[in-house]
Amino acid sequence: MSGYKDGYWWSPDGLRLHYRDYEGSDDGRPPLLCLPGLTRNARDFEPLAGRLAGEWRLICPDMRGRAESAYAKDAMTYVPLTYLQDISRLLADLAITRFVAVGTSLGGIITMLIAATHKEWLAGALLNDVGPALDEGGLDRIRSYVGVGQSHPTWVHAARALAEANADVYPDYDLEQWLAMAKRLYRLNSGGRVVLDYDMKIAEPIRAMGSEAGVDMWPVMQAFQSIPTLLLRGERSDLLSAASAQRMADGIGVSAELAIVPGVGHAPALDEPASVAAIDRLLARVLHG
């Protein structure tokens, strides 16, 4: 895997946040801004960076409350609009005004907010298994595990716990793949235990909101109409229905490609053959129109 540099920036409310910066070519192509899912972090994009870094610059932030970024004093700032403010500050600090957004789950929601507020920033977009409508079954599953602390004596124990909890999401994973995922999701604490690498309080806004309807994001799909856009959906996804994914593609029109990733649920890891091929097609469109 190509190396990266650790970078840090300050949020508008004074948190020291972390990102990984993988070097790309100097031919003027836009960087990839990789925005992770709710309980994930910059390490989630290691497979993507291992394939693309050197050719493409990848900027992979840890959102507040994750991995090497500071935990928020107020748990109710663990919401998409605050994440958008944090990311906007990072982009300003790096003087980046145009990029390809790669958003997995929560990262895709942030990408939709970018499209709604600053579509001119987007040279391309990948929405990974997320959209304006999220299925209640998937949301209930997420609510059931987010913020529930786990502690394991070894990495193998952590990997086996992941395998047990996510067998329906990645049914074909072997122990090596579960171990790799564990290394991205967990960390060693000071006592030598393997624990989840995020602030358990990120669950509080989700539980406070319950199942109330939020802002209608369907009109935002129109913002992607002039932007090369890839919609990825895990074939087994319980969060983004096939009907919602198709409605997204129809709403965006000719600039959208809908790609189904066979045999996985929420969310594709971006290293599956179908994901790799679709991402390559998206980046070719970004470069060549």
mmCIF file of C-alpha atoms in Angstrom:
data_model
loop_
_atom_site.group_PDB
_atom_site.id
_atom_site.type_symbol
_atom_site.label_atom_id
_atom_site.label_comp_id
_atom_site.label_asym_id
_atom_site.label_seq_id
_atom_site.Cartn_x
_atom_site.Cartn_y
_atom_site.Cartn_z
ATOM 1 C CA MET A 1 0.000 0.000 0.000
ATOM 2 C CA SER A 2 1.254 3.469 -0.821
ATOM 3 C CA GLY A 3 2.168 5.499 2.232
ATOM 4 C CA TYR A 4 0.277 8.435 3.651
ATOM 5 C CA LYS A 5 0.964 11.482 5.767
ATOM 6 C CA ASP A 6 -0.994 12.217 8.921
ATOM 7 C CA GLY A 7 -2.602 15.632 8.931
ATOM 8 C CA TYR A 8 -4.606 17.558 11.522
ATOM 9 C CA TRP A 9 -7.050 20.427 11.445
ATOM 10 C CA TRP A 10 -9.262 22.295 13.890
ATOM 11 C CA SER A 11 -13.044 22.145 13.761
ATOM 12 C CA PRO A 12 -15.050 25.394 14.046
ATOM 13 C CA ASP A 13 -15.792 24.506 17.696
ATOM 14 C CA GLY A 14 -12.182 23.796 18.568
ATOM 15 C CA LEU A 15 -11.673 20.029 18.174
ATOM 16 C CA ARG A 16 -8.375 18.718 16.819
ATOM 17 C CA LEU A 17 -9.301 16.360 13.988
ATOM 18 C CA HIS A 18 -7.163 13.930 11.983
ATOM 19 C CA TYR A 19 -6.934 12.878 8.357
ATOM 20 C CA ARG A 20 -4.759 10.663 6.202
ATOM 21 C CA ASP A 21 -3.319 12.215 3.048
ATOM 22 C CA TYR A 22 -2.217 9.764 0.350
ATOM 23 C CA GLU A 23 -0.118 11.380 -2.360
ATOM 24 C CA GLY A 24 -1.296 11.333 -5.965
ATOM 25 C CA SER A 25 0.048 12.385 -9.339
ATOM 26 C CA ASP A 26 0.684 16.038 -10.148
ATOM 27 C CA ASP A 27 -1.298 16.075 -13.380
ATOM 28 C CA GLY A 28 -4.072 18.250 -11.994
ATOM 29 C CA ARG A 29 -6.663 15.550 -11.431
ATOM 30 C CA PRO A 30 -8.984 16.244 -8.463
ATOM 31 C CA PRO A 31 -8.329 14.478 -5.165
ATOM 32 C CA LEU A 32 -10.672 11.882 -3.703
ATOM 33 C CA LEU A 33 -12.299 12.959 -0.447
ATOM 34 C CA CYS A 34 -13.165 9.690 1.315
ATOM 35 C CA LEU A 35 -15.931 10.046 3.890
ATOM 36 C CA PRO A 36 -16.515 6.991 6.112
ATOM 37 C CA GLY A 37 -19.605 5.427 7.620
ATOM 38 C CA LEU A 38 -21.008 6.029 11.098
ATOM 39 C CA THR A 39 -18.716 3.756 13.131
ATOM 40 C CA ARG A 40 -15.851 3.737 10.632
ATOM 41 C CA ASN A 41 -12.763 5.891 10.204
ATOM 42 C CA ALA A 42 -9.953 6.743 7.773
ATOM 43 C CA ARG A 43 -8.664 3.151 7.916
ATOM 44 C CA ASP A 44 -11.844 2.017 6.169
ATOM 45 C CA PHE A 45 -10.386 3.265 2.870
ATOM 46 C CA GLU A 46 -7.108 1.344 3.098
ATOM 47 C CA PRO A 47 -8.156 -1.104 0.332
ATOM 48 C CA LEU A 48 -9.140 1.785 -1.976
ATOM 49 C CA ALA A 49 -5.949 3.706 -1.201
ATOM 50 C CA GLY A 50 -3.854 0.603 -1.737
ATOM 51 C CA ARG A 51 -5.187 0.444 -5.278
ATOM 52 C CA LEU A 52 -5.372 4.132 -6.264
ATOM 53 C CA ALA A 53 -2.837 6.105 -4.203
ATOM 54 C CA GLY A 54 0.104 7.385 -6.209
ATOM 55 C CA GLU A 55 -2.180 7.890 -9.177
ATOM 56 C CA TRP A 56 -4.905 9.704 -7.231
ATOM 57 C CA ARG A 57 -4.559 11.770 -4.069
ATOM 58 C CA LEU A 58 -6.859 10.458 -1.327
ATOM 59 C CA ILE A 59 -7.824 12.533 1.698
ATOM 60 C CA CYS A 60 -9.393 10.320 4.357
ATOM 61 C CA PRO A 61 -10.671 12.122 7.463
ATOM 62 C CA ASP A 62 -11.516 10.656 10.840
ATOM 63 C CA MET A 63 -14.804 12.319 11.757
ATOM 64 C CA ARG A 64 -15.043 13.845 15.222
ATOM 65 C CA GLY A 65 -15.303 11.109 17.839
ATOM 66 C CA ARG A 66 -13.534 8.513 15.700
ATOM 67 C CA ALA A 67 -10.026 7.058 15.766
ATOM 68 C CA GLU A 68 -7.406 9.820 16.008
ATOM 69 C CA SER A 69 -9.869 12.721 16.003
ATOM 70 C CA ALA A 70 -10.924 14.317 19.282
ATOM 71 C CA TYR A 71 -14.172 13.351 20.956
ATOM 72 C CA ALA A 72 -16.839 16.050 21.102
ATOM 73 C CA LYS A 73 -17.785 17.621 24.417
ATOM 74 C CA ASP A 74 -21.410 17.783 23.265
ATOM 75 C CA ALA A 75 -22.692 14.459 21.911
ATOM 76 C CA MET A 76 -25.445 16.255 20.005
ATOM 77 C CA THR A 77 -22.803 17.595 17.605
ATOM 78 C CA TYR A 78 -22.461 14.063 16.215
ATOM 79 C CA VAL A 79 -24.818 14.942 13.359
ATOM 80 C CA PRO A 80 -24.347 15.349 9.585
ATOM 81 C CA LEU A 81 -24.555 19.150 9.505
ATOM 82 C CA THR A 82 -21.711 19.423 12.036
ATOM 83 C CA TYR A 83 -19.648 16.899 10.082
ATOM 84 C CA LEU A 84 -20.224 19.044 6.984
ATOM 85 C CA GLN A 85 -18.923 22.108 8.845
ATOM 86 C CA ASP A 86 -15.857 20.139 9.962
ATOM 87 C CA ILE A 87 -15.138 18.922 6.430
ATOM 88 C CA SER A 88 -15.662 22.409 4.985
ATOM 89 C CA ARG A 89 -12.993 23.718 7.355
ATOM 90 C CA LEU A 90 -10.599 20.943 6.285
ATOM 91 C CA LEU A 91 -11.143 21.764 2.607
ATOM 92 C CA ALA A 92 -10.528 25.456 3.283
ATOM 93 C CA ASP A 93 -7.316 24.676 5.173
ATOM 94 C CA LEU A 94 -6.074 22.508 2.289
ATOM 95 C CA ALA A 95 -7.228 25.058 -0.342
ATOM 96 C CA ILE A 96 -9.221 22.328 -2.118
ATOM 97 C CA THR A 97 -12.143 23.649 -4.126
ATOM 98 C CA ARG A 98 -12.882 20.653 -6.355
ATOM 99 C CA PHE A 99 -12.775 16.950 -5.566
ATOM 100 C CA VAL A 100 -14.431 13.578 -6.034
ATOM 101 C CA ALA A 101 -16.481 12.668 -2.962
ATOM 102 C CA VAL A 102 -16.430 9.000 -1.977
ATOM 103 C CA GLY A 103 -19.112 8.620 0.661
ATOM 104 C CA THR A 104 -19.991 5.378 2.425
ATOM 105 C CA SER A 105 -23.291 5.381 4.326
ATOM 106 C CA LEU A 106 -23.031 8.439 6.641
ATOM 107 C CA GLY A 107 -20.276 9.701 4.326
ATOM 108 C CA GLY A 108 -22.798 9.539 1.494
ATOM 109 C CA ILE A 109 -25.242 11.648 3.491
ATOM 110 C CA ILE A 110 -22.479 14.241 3.940
ATOM 111 C CA THR A 111 -21.850 14.028 0.184
ATOM 112 C CA MET A 112 -25.535 14.753 -0.461
ATOM 113 C CA LEU A 113 -25.290 17.786 1.826
ATOM 114 C CA ILE A 114 -22.246 18.974 -0.142
ATOM 115 C CA ALA A 115 -24.237 18.599 -3.366
ATOM 116 C CA ALA A 116 -27.097 20.592 -1.847
ATOM 117 C CA THR A 117 -24.880 23.447 -0.645
ATOM 118 C CA HIS A 118 -21.715 23.463 -2.793
ATOM 119 C CA LYS A 119 -22.291 21.335 -5.874
ATOM 120 C CA GLU A 120 -19.549 23.299 -7.652
ATOM 121 C CA TRP A 121 -17.045 21.497 -5.409
ATOM 122 C CA LEU A 122 -17.926 18.099 -6.845
ATOM 123 C CA ALA A 123 -15.943 16.790 -9.815
ATOM 124 C CA GLY A 124 -17.613 13.434 -9.186
ATOM 125 C CA ALA A 125 -19.450 11.536 -6.476
ATOM 126 C CA LEU A 126 -19.807 8.005 -5.171
ATOM 127 C CA LEU A 127 -22.781 7.284 -2.917
ATOM 128 C CA ASN A 128 -22.057 3.908 -1.330
ATOM 129 C CA ASP A 129 -25.243 2.128 -0.248
ATOM 130 C CA VAL A 130 -27.092 5.205 0.963
ATOM 131 C CA GLY A 131 -29.741 7.557 -0.322
ATOM 132 C CA PRO A 132 -32.568 9.937 0.589
ATOM 133 C CA ALA A 133 -34.718 7.037 1.863
ATOM 134 C CA LEU A 134 -33.313 4.515 4.350
ATOM 135 C CA ASP A 135 -35.127 1.306 5.227
ATOM 136 C CA GLU A 136 -36.294 1.078 8.819
ATOM 137 C CA GLY A 137 -35.006 -2.481 9.171
ATOM 138 C CA GLY A 138 -31.461 -1.391 8.450
ATOM 139 C CA LEU A 139 -31.765 1.638 10.713
ATOM 140 C CA ASP A 140 -33.018 -0.594 13.546
ATOM 141 C CA ARG A 141 -30.040 -2.907 13.067
ATOM 142 C CA ILE A 142 -27.643 0.041 13.227
ATOM 143 C CA ARG A 143 -29.348 1.420 16.346
ATOM 144 C CA SER A 144 -28.999 -2.000 17.977
ATOM 145 C CA TYR A 145 -25.200 -1.999 17.890
ATOM 146 C CA VAL A 146 -23.995 1.627 17.708
ATOM 147 C CA GLY A 147 -22.721 2.805 21.069
ATOM 148 C CA VAL A 148 -22.647 -0.664 22.605
ATOM 149 C CA GLY A 149 -19.151 -1.083 24.004
ATOM 150 C CA GLN A 150 -17.197 -4.226 23.185
ATOM 151 C CA SER A 151 -13.947 -5.526 24.626
ATOM 152 C CA HIS A 152 -11.986 -8.535 23.378
ATOM 153 C CA PRO A 153 -8.785 -10.187 24.616
ATOM 154 C CA THR A 154 -7.308 -10.726 21.132
ATOM 155 C CA TRP A 155 -7.746 -9.594 17.541
ATOM 156 C CA VAL A 156 -9.045 -13.045 16.621
ATOM 157 C CA HIS A 157 -11.783 -12.729 19.240
ATOM 158 C CA ALA A 158 -12.726 -9.326 17.775
ATOM 159 C CA ALA A 159 -12.748 -10.771 14.259
ATOM 160 C CA ARG A 160 -14.987 -13.653 15.314
ATOM 161 C CA ALA A 161 -17.393 -11.237 17.004
ATOM 162 C CA LEU A 162 -17.560 -9.223 13.781
ATOM 163 C CA ALA A 163 -18.167 -12.385 11.778
ATOM 164 C CA GLU A 164 -21.004 -13.422 14.069
ATOM 165 C CA ALA A 165 -22.678 -10.004 13.941
ATOM 166 C CA ASN A 166 -22.209 -9.425 10.206
ATOM 167 C CA ALA A 167 -22.594 -12.873 8.659
ATOM 168 C CA ASP A 168 -25.557 -11.643 6.594
ATOM 169 C CA VAL A 169 -23.621 -8.600 5.346
ATOM 170 C CA TYR A 170 -20.464 -10.371 4.152
ATOM 171 C CA PRO A 171 -21.448 -14.064 3.949
ATOM 172 C CA ASP A 172 -18.351 -15.089 1.974
ATOM 173 C CA TYR A 173 -15.703 -13.459 4.188
ATOM 174 C CA ASP A 174 -12.989 -15.700 5.632
ATOM 175 C CA LEU A 175 -11.093 -15.163 8.898
ATOM 176 C CA GLU A 176 -8.366 -13.150 7.182
ATOM 177 C CA GLN A 177 -10.957 -10.685 5.851
ATOM 178 C CA TRP A 178 -12.673 -10.429 9.244
ATOM 179 C CA LEU A 179 -9.282 -9.772 10.862
ATOM 180 C CA ALA A 180 -8.572 -7.008 8.354
ATOM 181 C CA MET A 181 -11.948 -5.447 9.145
ATOM 182 C CA ALA A 182 -11.295 -5.737 12.880
ATOM 183 C CA LYS A 183 -8.019 -3.824 12.469
ATOM 184 C CA ARG A 184 -9.969 -1.023 10.783
ATOM 185 C CA LEU A 185 -12.797 -0.904 13.361
ATOM 186 C CA TYR A 186 -11.028 -1.578 16.672
ATOM 187 C CA ARG A 187 -7.959 -0.373 18.556
ATOM 188 C CA LEU A 188 -5.872 -1.599 21.470
ATOM 189 C CA ASN A 189 -6.615 0.284 24.692
ATOM 190 C CA SER A 190 -4.147 1.036 27.484
ATOM 191 C CA GLY A 191 -5.075 -2.207 29.188
ATOM 192 C CA GLY A 192 -4.244 -4.289 26.144
ATOM 193 C CA ARG A 193 -7.872 -5.015 25.298
ATOM 194 C CA VAL A 194 -9.271 -4.712 21.759
ATOM 195 C CA VAL A 195 -12.068 -2.123 21.781
ATOM 196 C CA LEU A 196 -14.143 -0.219 19.235
ATOM 197 C CA ASP A 197 -12.364 2.888 17.977
ATOM 198 C CA TYR A 198 -15.071 5.520 18.402
ATOM 199 C CA ASP A 199 -16.881 7.528 21.054
ATOM 200 C CA MET A 200 -19.865 5.496 22.273
ATOM 201 C CA LYS A 201 -21.792 8.782 22.502
ATOM 202 C CA ILE A 202 -22.132 8.989 18.700
ATOM 203 C CA ALA A 203 -25.274 6.888 19.247
ATOM 204 C CA GLU A 204 -27.041 9.556 21.301
ATOM 205 C CA PRO A 205 -28.381 11.749 18.444
ATOM 206 C CA ILE A 206 -29.590 8.662 16.567
ATOM 207 C CA ARG A 207 -31.503 7.375 19.582
ATOM 208 C CA ALA A 208 -32.840 10.841 20.384
ATOM 209 C CA MET A 209 -34.290 11.210 16.883
ATOM 210 C CA GLY A 210 -35.844 7.754 16.861
ATOM 211 C CA SER A 211 -37.710 7.121 13.609
ATOM 212 C CA GLU A 212 -38.862 10.694 13.011
ATOM 213 C CA ALA A 213 -38.795 11.826 9.408
ATOM 214 C CA GLY A 214 -35.930 14.160 8.611
ATOM 215 C CA VAL A 215 -35.465 16.647 5.798
ATOM 216 C CA ASP A 216 -36.640 15.395 2.410
ATOM 217 C CA MET A 217 -33.401 14.720 0.514
ATOM 218 C CA TRP A 218 -34.967 13.537 -2.738
ATOM 219 C CA PRO A 219 -34.759 16.990 -4.381
ATOM 220 C CA VAL A 220 -30.977 16.899 -3.785
ATOM 221 C CA MET A 221 -30.679 14.196 -6.446
ATOM 222 C CA GLN A 222 -31.170 16.935 -9.043
ATOM 223 C CA ALA A 223 -27.891 18.520 -7.903
ATOM 224 C CA PHE A 224 -26.021 15.458 -9.187
ATOM 225 C CA GLN A 225 -27.481 15.739 -12.705
ATOM 226 C CA SER A 226 -24.388 17.441 -14.128
ATOM 227 C CA ILE A 227 -21.868 15.493 -11.993
ATOM 228 C CA PRO A 228 -20.429 12.035 -12.815
ATOM 229 C CA THR A 229 -22.089 9.967 -10.096
ATOM 230 C CA LEU A 230 -21.788 6.337 -9.073
ATOM 231 C CA LEU A 231 -24.535 4.770 -6.981
ATOM 232 C CA LEU A 232 -23.328 1.564 -5.357
ATOM 233 C CA ARG A 233 -25.786 -0.808 -3.706
ATOM 234 C CA GLY A 234 -24.995 -4.024 -1.906
ATOM 235 C CA GLU A 235 -27.230 -6.739 -3.322
ATOM 236 C CA ARG A 236 -28.153 -7.822 0.226
ATOM 237 C CA SER A 237 -28.472 -4.277 1.636
ATOM 238 C CA ASP A 238 -31.061 -3.775 4.358
ATOM 239 C CA LEU A 239 -30.581 0.006 4.358
ATOM 240 C CA LEU A 240 -30.958 1.045 0.704
ATOM 241 C CA SER A 241 -33.728 -0.768 -1.145
ATOM 242 C CA ALA A 242 -33.476 -1.699 -4.799
ATOM 243 C CA ALA A 243 -36.458 0.573 -5.502
ATOM 244 C CA SER A 244 -34.839 3.568 -3.781
ATOM 245 C CA ALA A 245 -31.560 3.032 -5.631
ATOM 246 C CA GLN A 246 -33.389 2.915 -8.961
ATOM 247 C CA ARG A 247 -35.368 6.043 -8.083
ATOM 248 C CA MET A 248 -32.064 7.813 -7.315
ATOM 249 C CA ALA A 249 -30.626 6.778 -10.672
ATOM 250 C CA ASP A 250 -33.779 7.905 -12.466
ATOM 251 C CA GLY A 251 -33.732 11.253 -10.642
ATOM 252 C CA ILE A 252 -30.113 11.964 -11.508
ATOM 253 C CA GLY A 253 -30.414 10.762 -15.092
ATOM 254 C CA VAL A 254 -27.614 10.208 -17.588
ATOM 255 C CA SER A 255 -24.792 11.303 -15.282
ATOM 256 C CA ALA A 256 -25.559 8.439 -12.877
ATOM 257 C CA GLU A 257 -24.481 4.809 -12.979
ATOM 258 C CA LEU A 258 -26.214 2.350 -10.659
ATOM 259 C CA ALA A 259 -23.996 -0.652 -9.884
ATOM 260 C CA ILE A 260 -25.112 -3.611 -7.780
ATOM 261 C CA VAL A 261 -22.413 -5.389 -5.777
ATOM 262 C CA PRO A 262 -23.313 -9.096 -5.622
ATOM 263 C CA GLY A 263 -23.266 -11.073 -2.403
ATOM 264 C CA VAL A 264 -22.769 -8.243 0.114
ATOM 265 C CA GLY A 265 -25.058 -6.135 2.268
ATOM 266 C CA HIS A 266 -24.578 -2.725 3.859
ATOM 267 C CA ALA A 267 -22.117 -1.541 2.840
ATOM 268 C CA PRO A 268 -19.771 -2.656 0.049
ATOM 269 C CA ALA A 269 -16.114 -2.427 1.116
ATOM 270 C CA LEU A 270 -15.078 -0.944 -2.271
ATOM 271 C CA ASP A 271 -12.653 -3.815 -2.947
ATOM 272 C CA GLU A 272 -15.178 -6.224 -4.487
ATOM 273 C CA PRO A 273 -14.672 -6.848 -8.237
ATOM 274 C CA ALA A 274 -17.959 -5.117 -9.084
ATOM 275 C CA SER A 275 -17.040 -2.117 -6.910
ATOM 276 C CA VAL A 276 -13.536 -1.872 -8.381
ATOM 277 C CA ALA A 277 -14.819 -1.926 -11.954
ATOM 278 C CA ALA A 278 -17.538 0.654 -11.240
ATOM 279 C CA ILE A 279 -15.114 2.987 -9.426
ATOM 280 C CA ASP A 280 -12.698 2.775 -12.348
ATOM 281 C CA ARG A 281 -15.514 3.720 -14.725
ATOM 282 C CA LEU A 282 -16.460 6.687 -12.514
ATOM 283 C CA LEU A 283 -12.869 7.965 -12.365
ATOM 284 C CA ALA A 284 -12.507 7.578 -16.143
ATOM 285 C CA ARG A 285 -15.614 9.749 -16.554
ATOM 286 C CA VAL A 286 -14.169 12.338 -14.154
ATOM 287 C CA LEU A 287 -10.968 12.496 -16.202
ATOM 288 C CA HIS A 288 -12.372 12.258 -19.704
ATOM 289 C CA GLY A 289 -16.029 13.258 -19.469
#
